[in-house]
Short mmCIF file of C-alpha atoms and ligand atoms in Angstrom, two decimals:
data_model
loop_
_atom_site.label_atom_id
_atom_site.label_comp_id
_atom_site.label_asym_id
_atom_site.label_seq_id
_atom_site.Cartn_x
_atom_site.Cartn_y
_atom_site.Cartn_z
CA UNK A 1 -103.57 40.65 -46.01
CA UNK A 2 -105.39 37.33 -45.88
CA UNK A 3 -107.70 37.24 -42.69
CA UNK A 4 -105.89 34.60 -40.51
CA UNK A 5 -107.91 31.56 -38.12
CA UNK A 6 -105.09 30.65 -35.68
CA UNK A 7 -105.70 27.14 -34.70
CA UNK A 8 -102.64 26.44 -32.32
CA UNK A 9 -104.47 27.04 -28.60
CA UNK A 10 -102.62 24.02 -27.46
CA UNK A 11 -99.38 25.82 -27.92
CA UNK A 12 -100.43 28.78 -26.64
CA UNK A 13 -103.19 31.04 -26.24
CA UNK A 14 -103.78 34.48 -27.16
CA UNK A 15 -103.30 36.90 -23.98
CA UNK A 16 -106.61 37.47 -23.06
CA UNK A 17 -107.76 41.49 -22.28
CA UNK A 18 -108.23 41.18 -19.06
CA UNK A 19 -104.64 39.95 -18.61
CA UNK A 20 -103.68 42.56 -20.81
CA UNK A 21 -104.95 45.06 -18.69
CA UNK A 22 -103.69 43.63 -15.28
CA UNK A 23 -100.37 43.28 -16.59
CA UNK A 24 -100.08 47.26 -18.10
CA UNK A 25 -101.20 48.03 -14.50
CA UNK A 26 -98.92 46.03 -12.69
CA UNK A 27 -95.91 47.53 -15.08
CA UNK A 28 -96.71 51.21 -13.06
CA UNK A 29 -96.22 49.59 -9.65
CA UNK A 30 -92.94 50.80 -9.12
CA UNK A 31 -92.27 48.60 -5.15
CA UNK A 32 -90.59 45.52 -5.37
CA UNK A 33 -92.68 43.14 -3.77
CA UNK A 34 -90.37 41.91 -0.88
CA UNK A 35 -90.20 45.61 0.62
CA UNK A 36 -92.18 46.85 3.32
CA UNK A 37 -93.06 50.47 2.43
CA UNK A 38 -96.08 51.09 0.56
CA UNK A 39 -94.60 50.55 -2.94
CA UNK A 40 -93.28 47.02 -2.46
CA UNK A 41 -96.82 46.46 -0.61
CA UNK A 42 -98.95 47.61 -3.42
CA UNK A 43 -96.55 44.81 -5.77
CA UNK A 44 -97.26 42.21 -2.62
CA UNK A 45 -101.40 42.62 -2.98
CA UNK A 46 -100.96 42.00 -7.48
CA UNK A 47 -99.31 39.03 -6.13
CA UNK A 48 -101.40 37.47 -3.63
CA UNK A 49 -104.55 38.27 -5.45
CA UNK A 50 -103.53 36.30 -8.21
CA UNK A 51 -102.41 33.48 -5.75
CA UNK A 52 -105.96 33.83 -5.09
CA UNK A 53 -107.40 33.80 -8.29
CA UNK A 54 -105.00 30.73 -9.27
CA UNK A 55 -106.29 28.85 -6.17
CA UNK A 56 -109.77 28.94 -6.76
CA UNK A 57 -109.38 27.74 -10.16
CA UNK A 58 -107.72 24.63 -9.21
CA UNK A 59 -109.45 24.45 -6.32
CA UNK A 60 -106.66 25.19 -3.61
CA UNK A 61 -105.91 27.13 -0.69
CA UNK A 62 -103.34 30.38 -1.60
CA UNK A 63 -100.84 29.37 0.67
CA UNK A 64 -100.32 26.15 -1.69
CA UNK A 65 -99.62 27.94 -4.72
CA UNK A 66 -96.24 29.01 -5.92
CA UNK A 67 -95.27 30.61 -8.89
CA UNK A 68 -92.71 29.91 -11.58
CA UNK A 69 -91.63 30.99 -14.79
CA UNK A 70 -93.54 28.60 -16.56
CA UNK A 71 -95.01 24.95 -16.79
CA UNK A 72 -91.59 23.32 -17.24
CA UNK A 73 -90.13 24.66 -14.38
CA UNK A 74 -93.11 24.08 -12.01
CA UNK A 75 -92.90 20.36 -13.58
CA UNK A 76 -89.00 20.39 -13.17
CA UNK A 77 -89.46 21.96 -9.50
CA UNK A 78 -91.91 18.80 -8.61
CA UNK A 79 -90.04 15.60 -10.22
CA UNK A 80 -87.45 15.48 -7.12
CA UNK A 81 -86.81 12.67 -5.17
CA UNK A 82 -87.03 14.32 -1.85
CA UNK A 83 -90.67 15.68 -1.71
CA UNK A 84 -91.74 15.16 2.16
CA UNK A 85 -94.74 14.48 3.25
CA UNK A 86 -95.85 15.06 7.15
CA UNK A 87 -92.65 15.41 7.68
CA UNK A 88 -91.22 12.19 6.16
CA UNK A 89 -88.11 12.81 4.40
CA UNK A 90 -87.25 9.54 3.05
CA UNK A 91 -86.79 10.09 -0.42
CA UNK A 92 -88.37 8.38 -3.41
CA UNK A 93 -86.30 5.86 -5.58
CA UNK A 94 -88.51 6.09 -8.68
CA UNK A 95 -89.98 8.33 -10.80
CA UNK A 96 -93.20 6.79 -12.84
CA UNK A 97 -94.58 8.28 -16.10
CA UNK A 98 -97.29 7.42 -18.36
CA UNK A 99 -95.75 7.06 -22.23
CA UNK A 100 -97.50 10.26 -23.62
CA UNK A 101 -96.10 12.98 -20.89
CA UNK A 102 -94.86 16.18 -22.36
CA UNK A 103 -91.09 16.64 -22.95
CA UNK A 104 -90.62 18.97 -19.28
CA UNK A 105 -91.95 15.80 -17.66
CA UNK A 106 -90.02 13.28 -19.97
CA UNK A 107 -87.17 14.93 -18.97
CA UNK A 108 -87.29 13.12 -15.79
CA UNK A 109 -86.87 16.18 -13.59
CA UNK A 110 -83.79 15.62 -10.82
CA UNK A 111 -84.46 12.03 -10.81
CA UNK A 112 -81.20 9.90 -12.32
CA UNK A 113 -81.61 8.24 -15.96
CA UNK A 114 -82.19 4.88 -14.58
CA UNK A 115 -84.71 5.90 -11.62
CA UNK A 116 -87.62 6.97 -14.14
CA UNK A 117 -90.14 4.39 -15.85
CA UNK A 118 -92.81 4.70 -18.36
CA UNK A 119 -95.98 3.45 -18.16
CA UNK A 120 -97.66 2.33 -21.18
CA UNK A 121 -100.96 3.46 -22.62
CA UNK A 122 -104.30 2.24 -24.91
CA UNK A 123 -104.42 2.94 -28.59
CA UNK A 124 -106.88 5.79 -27.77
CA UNK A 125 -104.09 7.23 -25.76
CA UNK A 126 -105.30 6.47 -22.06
CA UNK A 127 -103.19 5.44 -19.68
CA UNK A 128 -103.18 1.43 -18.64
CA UNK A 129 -104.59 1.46 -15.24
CA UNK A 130 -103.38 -2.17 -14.54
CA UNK A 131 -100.12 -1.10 -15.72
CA UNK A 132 -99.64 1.55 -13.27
CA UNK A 133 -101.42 -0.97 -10.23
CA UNK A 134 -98.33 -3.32 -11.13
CA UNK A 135 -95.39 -0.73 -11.51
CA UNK A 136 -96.78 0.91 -8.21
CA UNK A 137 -96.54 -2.68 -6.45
CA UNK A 138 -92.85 -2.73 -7.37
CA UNK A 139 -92.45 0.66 -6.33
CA UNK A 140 -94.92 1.37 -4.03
CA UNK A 141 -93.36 4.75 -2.65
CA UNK A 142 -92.80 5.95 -6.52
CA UNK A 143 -93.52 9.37 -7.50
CA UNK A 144 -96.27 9.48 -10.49
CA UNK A 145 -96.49 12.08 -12.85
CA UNK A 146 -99.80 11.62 -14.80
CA UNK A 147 -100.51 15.04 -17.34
CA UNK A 148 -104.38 15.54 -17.06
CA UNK A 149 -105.04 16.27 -20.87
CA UNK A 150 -102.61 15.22 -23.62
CA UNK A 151 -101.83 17.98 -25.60
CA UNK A 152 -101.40 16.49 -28.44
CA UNK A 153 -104.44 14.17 -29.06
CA UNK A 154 -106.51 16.42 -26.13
CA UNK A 155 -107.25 12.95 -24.51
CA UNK A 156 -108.26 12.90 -20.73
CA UNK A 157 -106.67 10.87 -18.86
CA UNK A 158 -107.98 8.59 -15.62
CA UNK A 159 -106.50 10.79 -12.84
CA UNK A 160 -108.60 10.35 -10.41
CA UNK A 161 -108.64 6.48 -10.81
CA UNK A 162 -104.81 6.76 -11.27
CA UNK A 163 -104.47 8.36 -7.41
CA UNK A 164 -106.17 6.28 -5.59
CA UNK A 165 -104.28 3.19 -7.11
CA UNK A 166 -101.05 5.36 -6.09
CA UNK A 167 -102.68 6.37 -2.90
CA UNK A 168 -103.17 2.90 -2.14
CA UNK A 169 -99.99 1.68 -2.11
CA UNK A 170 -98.03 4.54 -0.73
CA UNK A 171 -97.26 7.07 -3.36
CA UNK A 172 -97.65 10.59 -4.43
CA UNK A 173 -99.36 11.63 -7.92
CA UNK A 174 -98.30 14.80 -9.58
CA UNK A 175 -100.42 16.10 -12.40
CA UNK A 176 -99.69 17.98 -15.23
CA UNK A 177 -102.76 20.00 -15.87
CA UNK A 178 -101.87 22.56 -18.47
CA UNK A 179 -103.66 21.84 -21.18
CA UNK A 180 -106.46 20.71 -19.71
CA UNK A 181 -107.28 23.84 -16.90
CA UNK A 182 -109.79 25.98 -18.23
CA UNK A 183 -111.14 23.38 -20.76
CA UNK A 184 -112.47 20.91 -18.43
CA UNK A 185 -113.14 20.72 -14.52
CA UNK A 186 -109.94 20.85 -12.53
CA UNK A 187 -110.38 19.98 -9.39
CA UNK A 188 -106.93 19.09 -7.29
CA UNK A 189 -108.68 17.45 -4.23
CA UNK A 190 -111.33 15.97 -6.83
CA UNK A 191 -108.71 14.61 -8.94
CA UNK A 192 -106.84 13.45 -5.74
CA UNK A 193 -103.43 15.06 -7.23
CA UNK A 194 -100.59 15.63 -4.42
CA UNK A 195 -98.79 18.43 -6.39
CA UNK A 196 -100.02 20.17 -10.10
CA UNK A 197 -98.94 22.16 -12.81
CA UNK A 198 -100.24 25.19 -14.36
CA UNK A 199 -99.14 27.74 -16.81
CA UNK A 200 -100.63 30.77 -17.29
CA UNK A 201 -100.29 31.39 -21.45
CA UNK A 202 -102.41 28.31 -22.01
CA UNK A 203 -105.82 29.92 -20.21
CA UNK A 204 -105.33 33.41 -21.84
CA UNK A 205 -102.11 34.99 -19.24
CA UNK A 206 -98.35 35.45 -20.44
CA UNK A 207 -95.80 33.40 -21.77
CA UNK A 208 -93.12 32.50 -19.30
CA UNK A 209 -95.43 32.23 -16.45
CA UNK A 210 -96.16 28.88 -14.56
CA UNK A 211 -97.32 27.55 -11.39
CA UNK A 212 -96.97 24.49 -8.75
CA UNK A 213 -99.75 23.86 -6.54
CA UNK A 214 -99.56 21.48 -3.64
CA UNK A 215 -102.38 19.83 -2.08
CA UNK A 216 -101.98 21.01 1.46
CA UNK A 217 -99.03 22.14 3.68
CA UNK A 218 -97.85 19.01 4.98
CA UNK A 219 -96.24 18.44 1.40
CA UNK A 220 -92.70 20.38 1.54
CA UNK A 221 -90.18 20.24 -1.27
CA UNK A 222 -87.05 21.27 0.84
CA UNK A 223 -84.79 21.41 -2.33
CA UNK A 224 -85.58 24.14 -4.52
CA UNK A 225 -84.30 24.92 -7.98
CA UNK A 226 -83.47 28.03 -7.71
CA UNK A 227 -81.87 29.21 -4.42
CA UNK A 228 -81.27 32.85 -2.83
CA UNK A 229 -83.42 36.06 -1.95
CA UNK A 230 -86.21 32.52 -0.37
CA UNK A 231 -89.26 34.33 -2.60
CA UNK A 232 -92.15 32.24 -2.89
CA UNK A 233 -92.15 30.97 0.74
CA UNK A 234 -88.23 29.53 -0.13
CA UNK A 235 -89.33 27.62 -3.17
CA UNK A 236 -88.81 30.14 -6.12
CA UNK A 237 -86.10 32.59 -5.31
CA UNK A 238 -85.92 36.04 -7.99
CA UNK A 239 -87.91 39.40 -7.68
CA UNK A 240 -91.37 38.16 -8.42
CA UNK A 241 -92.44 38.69 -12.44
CA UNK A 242 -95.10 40.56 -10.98
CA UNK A 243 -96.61 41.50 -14.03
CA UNK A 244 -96.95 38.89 -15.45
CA UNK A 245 -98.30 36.89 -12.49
CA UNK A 246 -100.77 39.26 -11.75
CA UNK A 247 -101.96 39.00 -15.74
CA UNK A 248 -101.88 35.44 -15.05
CA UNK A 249 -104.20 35.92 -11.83
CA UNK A 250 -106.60 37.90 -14.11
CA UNK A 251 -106.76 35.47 -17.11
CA UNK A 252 -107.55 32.63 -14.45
CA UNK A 253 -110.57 34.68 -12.82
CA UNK A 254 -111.65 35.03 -16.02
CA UNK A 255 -111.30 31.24 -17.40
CA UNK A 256 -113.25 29.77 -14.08
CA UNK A 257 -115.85 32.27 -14.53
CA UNK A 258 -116.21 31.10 -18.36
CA UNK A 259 -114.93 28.03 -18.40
CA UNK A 260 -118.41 26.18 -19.19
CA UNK A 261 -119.69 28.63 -21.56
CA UNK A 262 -116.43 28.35 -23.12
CA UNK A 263 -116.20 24.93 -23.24
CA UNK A 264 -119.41 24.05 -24.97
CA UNK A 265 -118.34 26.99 -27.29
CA UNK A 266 -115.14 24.60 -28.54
CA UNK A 267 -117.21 21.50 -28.88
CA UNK A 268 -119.83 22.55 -30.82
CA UNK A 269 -117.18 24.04 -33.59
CA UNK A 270 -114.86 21.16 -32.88
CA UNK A 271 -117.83 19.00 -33.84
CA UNK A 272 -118.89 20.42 -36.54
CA UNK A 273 -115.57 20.58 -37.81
CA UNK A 274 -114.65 16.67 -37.40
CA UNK A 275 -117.70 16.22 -38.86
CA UNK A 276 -116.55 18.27 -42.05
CA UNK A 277 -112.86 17.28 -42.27
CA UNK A 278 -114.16 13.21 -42.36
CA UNK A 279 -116.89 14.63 -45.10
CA UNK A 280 -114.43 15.65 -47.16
CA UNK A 281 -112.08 12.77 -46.50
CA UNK A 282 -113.48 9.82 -45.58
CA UNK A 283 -110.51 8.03 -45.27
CA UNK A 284 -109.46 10.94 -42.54
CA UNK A 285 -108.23 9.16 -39.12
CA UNK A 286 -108.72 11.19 -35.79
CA UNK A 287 -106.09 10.00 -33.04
CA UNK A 288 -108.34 9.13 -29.29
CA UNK A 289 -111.49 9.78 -31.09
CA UNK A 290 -112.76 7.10 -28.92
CA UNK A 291 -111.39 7.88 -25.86
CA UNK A 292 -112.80 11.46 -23.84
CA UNK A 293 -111.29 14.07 -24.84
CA UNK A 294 -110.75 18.24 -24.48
CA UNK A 295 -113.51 19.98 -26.39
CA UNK A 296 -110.68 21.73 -28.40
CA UNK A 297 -108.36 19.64 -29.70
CA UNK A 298 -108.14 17.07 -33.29
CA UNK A 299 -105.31 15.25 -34.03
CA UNK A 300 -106.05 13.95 -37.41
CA UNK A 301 -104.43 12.58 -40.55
CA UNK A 302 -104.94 10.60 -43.98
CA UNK A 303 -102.74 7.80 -45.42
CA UNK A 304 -100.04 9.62 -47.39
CA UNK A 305 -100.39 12.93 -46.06
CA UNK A 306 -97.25 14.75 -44.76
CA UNK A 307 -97.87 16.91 -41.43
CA UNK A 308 -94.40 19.18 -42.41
CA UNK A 309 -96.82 19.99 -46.12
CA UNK A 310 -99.81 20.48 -44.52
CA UNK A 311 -99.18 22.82 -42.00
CA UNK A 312 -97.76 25.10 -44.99
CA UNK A 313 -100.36 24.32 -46.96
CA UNK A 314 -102.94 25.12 -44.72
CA UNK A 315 -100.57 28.54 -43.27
CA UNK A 316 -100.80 29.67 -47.12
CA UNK A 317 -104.52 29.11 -46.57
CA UNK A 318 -104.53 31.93 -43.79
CA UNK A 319 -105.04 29.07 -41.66
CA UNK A 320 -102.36 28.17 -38.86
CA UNK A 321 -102.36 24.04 -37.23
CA UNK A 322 -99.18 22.66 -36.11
CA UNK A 323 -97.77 19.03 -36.75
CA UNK A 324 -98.40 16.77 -33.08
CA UNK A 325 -96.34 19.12 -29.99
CA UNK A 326 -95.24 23.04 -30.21
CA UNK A 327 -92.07 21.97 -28.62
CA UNK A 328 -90.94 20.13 -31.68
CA UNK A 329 -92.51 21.84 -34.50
CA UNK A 330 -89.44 23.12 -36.56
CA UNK A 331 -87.76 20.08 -36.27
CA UNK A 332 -90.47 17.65 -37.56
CA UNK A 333 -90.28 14.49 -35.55
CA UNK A 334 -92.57 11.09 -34.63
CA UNK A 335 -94.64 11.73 -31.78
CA UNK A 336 -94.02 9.75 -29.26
CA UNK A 337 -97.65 10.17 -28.05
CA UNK A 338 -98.61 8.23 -31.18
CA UNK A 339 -95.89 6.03 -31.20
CA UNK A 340 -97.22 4.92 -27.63
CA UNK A 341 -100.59 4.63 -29.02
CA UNK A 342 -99.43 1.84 -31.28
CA UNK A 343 -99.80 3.80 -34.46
CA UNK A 344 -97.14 2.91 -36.78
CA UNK A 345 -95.18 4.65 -39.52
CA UNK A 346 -96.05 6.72 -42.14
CA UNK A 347 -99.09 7.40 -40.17
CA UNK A 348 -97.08 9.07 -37.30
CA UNK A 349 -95.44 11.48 -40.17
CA UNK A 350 -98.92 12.95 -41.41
CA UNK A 351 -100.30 14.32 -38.20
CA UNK A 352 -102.02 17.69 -37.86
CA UNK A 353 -103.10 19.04 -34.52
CA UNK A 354 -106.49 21.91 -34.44
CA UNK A 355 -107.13 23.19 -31.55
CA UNK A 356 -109.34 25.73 -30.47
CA UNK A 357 -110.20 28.60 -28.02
CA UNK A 358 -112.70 30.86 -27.19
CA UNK A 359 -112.42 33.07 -30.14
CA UNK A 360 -112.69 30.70 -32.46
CA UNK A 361 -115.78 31.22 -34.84
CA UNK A 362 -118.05 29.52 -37.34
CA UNK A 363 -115.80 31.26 -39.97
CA UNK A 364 -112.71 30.08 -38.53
CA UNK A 365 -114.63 26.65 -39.12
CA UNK A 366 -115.15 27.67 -42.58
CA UNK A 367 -111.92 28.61 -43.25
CA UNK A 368 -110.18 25.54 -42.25
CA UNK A 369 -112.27 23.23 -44.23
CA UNK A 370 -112.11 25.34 -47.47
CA UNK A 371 -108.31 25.12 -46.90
CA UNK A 372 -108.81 21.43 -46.28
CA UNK A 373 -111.18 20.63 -48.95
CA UNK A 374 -108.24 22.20 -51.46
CA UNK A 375 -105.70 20.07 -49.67
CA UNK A 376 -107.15 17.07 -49.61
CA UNK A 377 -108.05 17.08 -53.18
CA UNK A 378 -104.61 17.67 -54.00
CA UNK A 379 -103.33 14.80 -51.96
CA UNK A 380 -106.13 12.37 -53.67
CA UNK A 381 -105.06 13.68 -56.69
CA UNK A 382 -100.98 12.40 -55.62
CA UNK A 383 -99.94 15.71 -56.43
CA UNK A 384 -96.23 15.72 -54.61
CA UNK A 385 -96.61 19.48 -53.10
CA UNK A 386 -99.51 17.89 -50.60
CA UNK A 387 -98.19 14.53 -49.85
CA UNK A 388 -94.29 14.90 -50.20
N1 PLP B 401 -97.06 20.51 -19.96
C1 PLP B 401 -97.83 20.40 -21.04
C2 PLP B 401 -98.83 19.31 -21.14
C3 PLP B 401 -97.70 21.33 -22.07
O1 PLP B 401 -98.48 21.23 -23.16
C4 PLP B 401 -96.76 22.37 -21.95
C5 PLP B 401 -96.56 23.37 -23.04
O2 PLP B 401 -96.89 23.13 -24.17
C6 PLP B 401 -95.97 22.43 -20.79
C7 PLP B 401 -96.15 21.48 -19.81
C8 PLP B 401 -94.92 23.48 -20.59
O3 PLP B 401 -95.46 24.72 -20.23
P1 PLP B 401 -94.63 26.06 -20.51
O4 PLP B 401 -94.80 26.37 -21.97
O5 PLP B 401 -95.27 27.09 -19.62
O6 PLP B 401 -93.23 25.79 -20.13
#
């Protein structure tokens, strides 16, 4: 079989062996983690080690971490009207999004249709700072999700700046950091975010494991999503998926220790292979390329290329991209991210998202041009199996 370069990190990651190992482990715990004999305390520890582990890579306290079964929940879980703070239960008539949010925050959480608002962005796919100073004036209690990475173009966004502006006037900031923990500094008290998102298969954990941090305890949410057994301190009721938080504890130990190393890792290659892609294309357009981005992640396309074509003619390469967001690969439509950005049809149809990990190698590199080079001849050429 061909010798396959998987260049889809932003969808997920693959589990990395340290996880692997904590979560075999975890399976032979037989104590649920709610009892009190020895068995359910020996499931407790897994647990609150990797609340540990989880904590000091966003830089929080364990007691402000809960667990979920994934990103979208832990987003769902925070977009609430009623999130009290020092003890003020008034709850929040808006919900305020930048344009490019992923579809879990998009989805508005438990706010109504009518109570959420987008705010707009730059054609590099940064959010408008004045915008958000004047929707935050109208609304100056609003809830403000922000994502810290887009995970579609990889651009960073101004989170920090974005907080104090909703600091100032009275609000709370929420920030969706799951594509961007372990690739860049994440800092919750640095960034100034109230309440964040994690999720453990984008650093190198499981699938269908997720987190919400809070920035201290005077931030309650007293309506959770899921009610009964009151696991997770009454937040996240179910038996704990102890396994796979305790592989998700283990993969983030690992990602704060590397995280640097790792990160210069993915830029160099990602370098080298922007530089290679526009070598071979000229004509080649890279989505935020101006604006900072994640050291992993291209968005690219040319005039007249088809992102549905190229991601199978780049699979039948060995070679495996995806076409904008994970979510709606399969069904093949416009981002919105770009759409946001101002970039117009047929542009929005041709575009291919790389992204990287720590595995990735030169030959990886390698690969994806060769497949590239073949692919982008073809589509100079007009041949209809490339540009569609
Ligand atoms: N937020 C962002 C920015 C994402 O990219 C994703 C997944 O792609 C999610 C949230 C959802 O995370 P999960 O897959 O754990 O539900």
């Amino acid at each position: 079989m061909l010798e396959r370069s998987y260049f889809d990190w932003n969808a997920t990651a693959p589990l990395r062996a340290e996880a692997r190992a904590a979560f075999a482990e975890a399976l032979l715990v037989p104590g649920n983690p709610s009892s009190v004999h020895a068995e359910g305390r020996a499931a407790r520890r897994l647990i609150e080690t990797a609340r540990e582990e989880v904590a000091e890579l966003a830089g929080a306290r364990p007691g402000d971490v809960f667990f979920t079964s994934s990103g979208t929940e832990a987003n769902m879980l925070a977009l609430t009207p009623v999130v009290e703070v020092a003890g003020d239960k008034r709850p929040r008539s808006k919900l305020l999004l930048s344009a490019i949010e992923h579809v879990s925050v998009r989805a508005g959480g438990r706010f109504a249709r009518d109570a959420v608002e987008e705010v707009p962005v730059d054609t590099q796919g940064r959010l408008d700072l004045a915008a958000l100073a004047d929707a935050v004036a109208k609304s100056p209690r609003a809830l403000v999700s922000l994502m810290l990475a887009n995970n579609e173009t990889g651009v960073i966004q101004p989170v920090a700046a974005a907080a104090g502006i909703v600091h100032a006037a009275g609000g709370l900031i929420h920030v969706d950091a799951v594509q961007a923990m372990g690739r860049i500094d994440c800092d919750m008290a640095e960034l100034g975010a109230d309440l964040m998102t994690l999720s453990a298969h984008k650093i190198g954990g499981p699938k269908g494991v997720g987190a919400l941090l809070r920035r201290s305890d005077d931030i309650h949410i007293p309506d959770p999503l899921i009610r009964g057994g009151g696991q997770e301190r009454g937040l996240r009721a179910g038996t704990e998926n102890v396994a796979g938080i305790a592989a998700f504890g283990a993969a983030a130990a690992v990602a704060r220790r590397q995280r640097a190393a790792e990160a210069s890792h993915m830029l160099a290659l990602r370098d080298r292979l922007e530089a290679g892609l526009q070598a071979i294309a000229p004509g080649a357009v890279i989505f935020g390329a101006k604006a900072e981005r994640l050291p992993n992640t291209t968005l690219f396309t040319v005039p007249g290329m088809k992102a549905e074509t190229a991601v199978i003619a780049f699979d039948l390469e060995g070679v495996a991209v995806s076409s904008g967001a994970a979510c709606s690969s399969g069904k093949v439509q416009p981002s919105h991210v770009l759409a946001a950005m101002g970039v117009l049809p047929p542009l929005t149809h041709g575009a291919v998202r790389v992204s990287l990990g720590w595995s990735t190698t030169a030959a990886d590199i390698e690969s994806f041009l060769n497949a590239w080079r073949k692919l982008a001849s073809a589509l100079s050429r007009g041949q209809p199996s490339a540009a569609a």
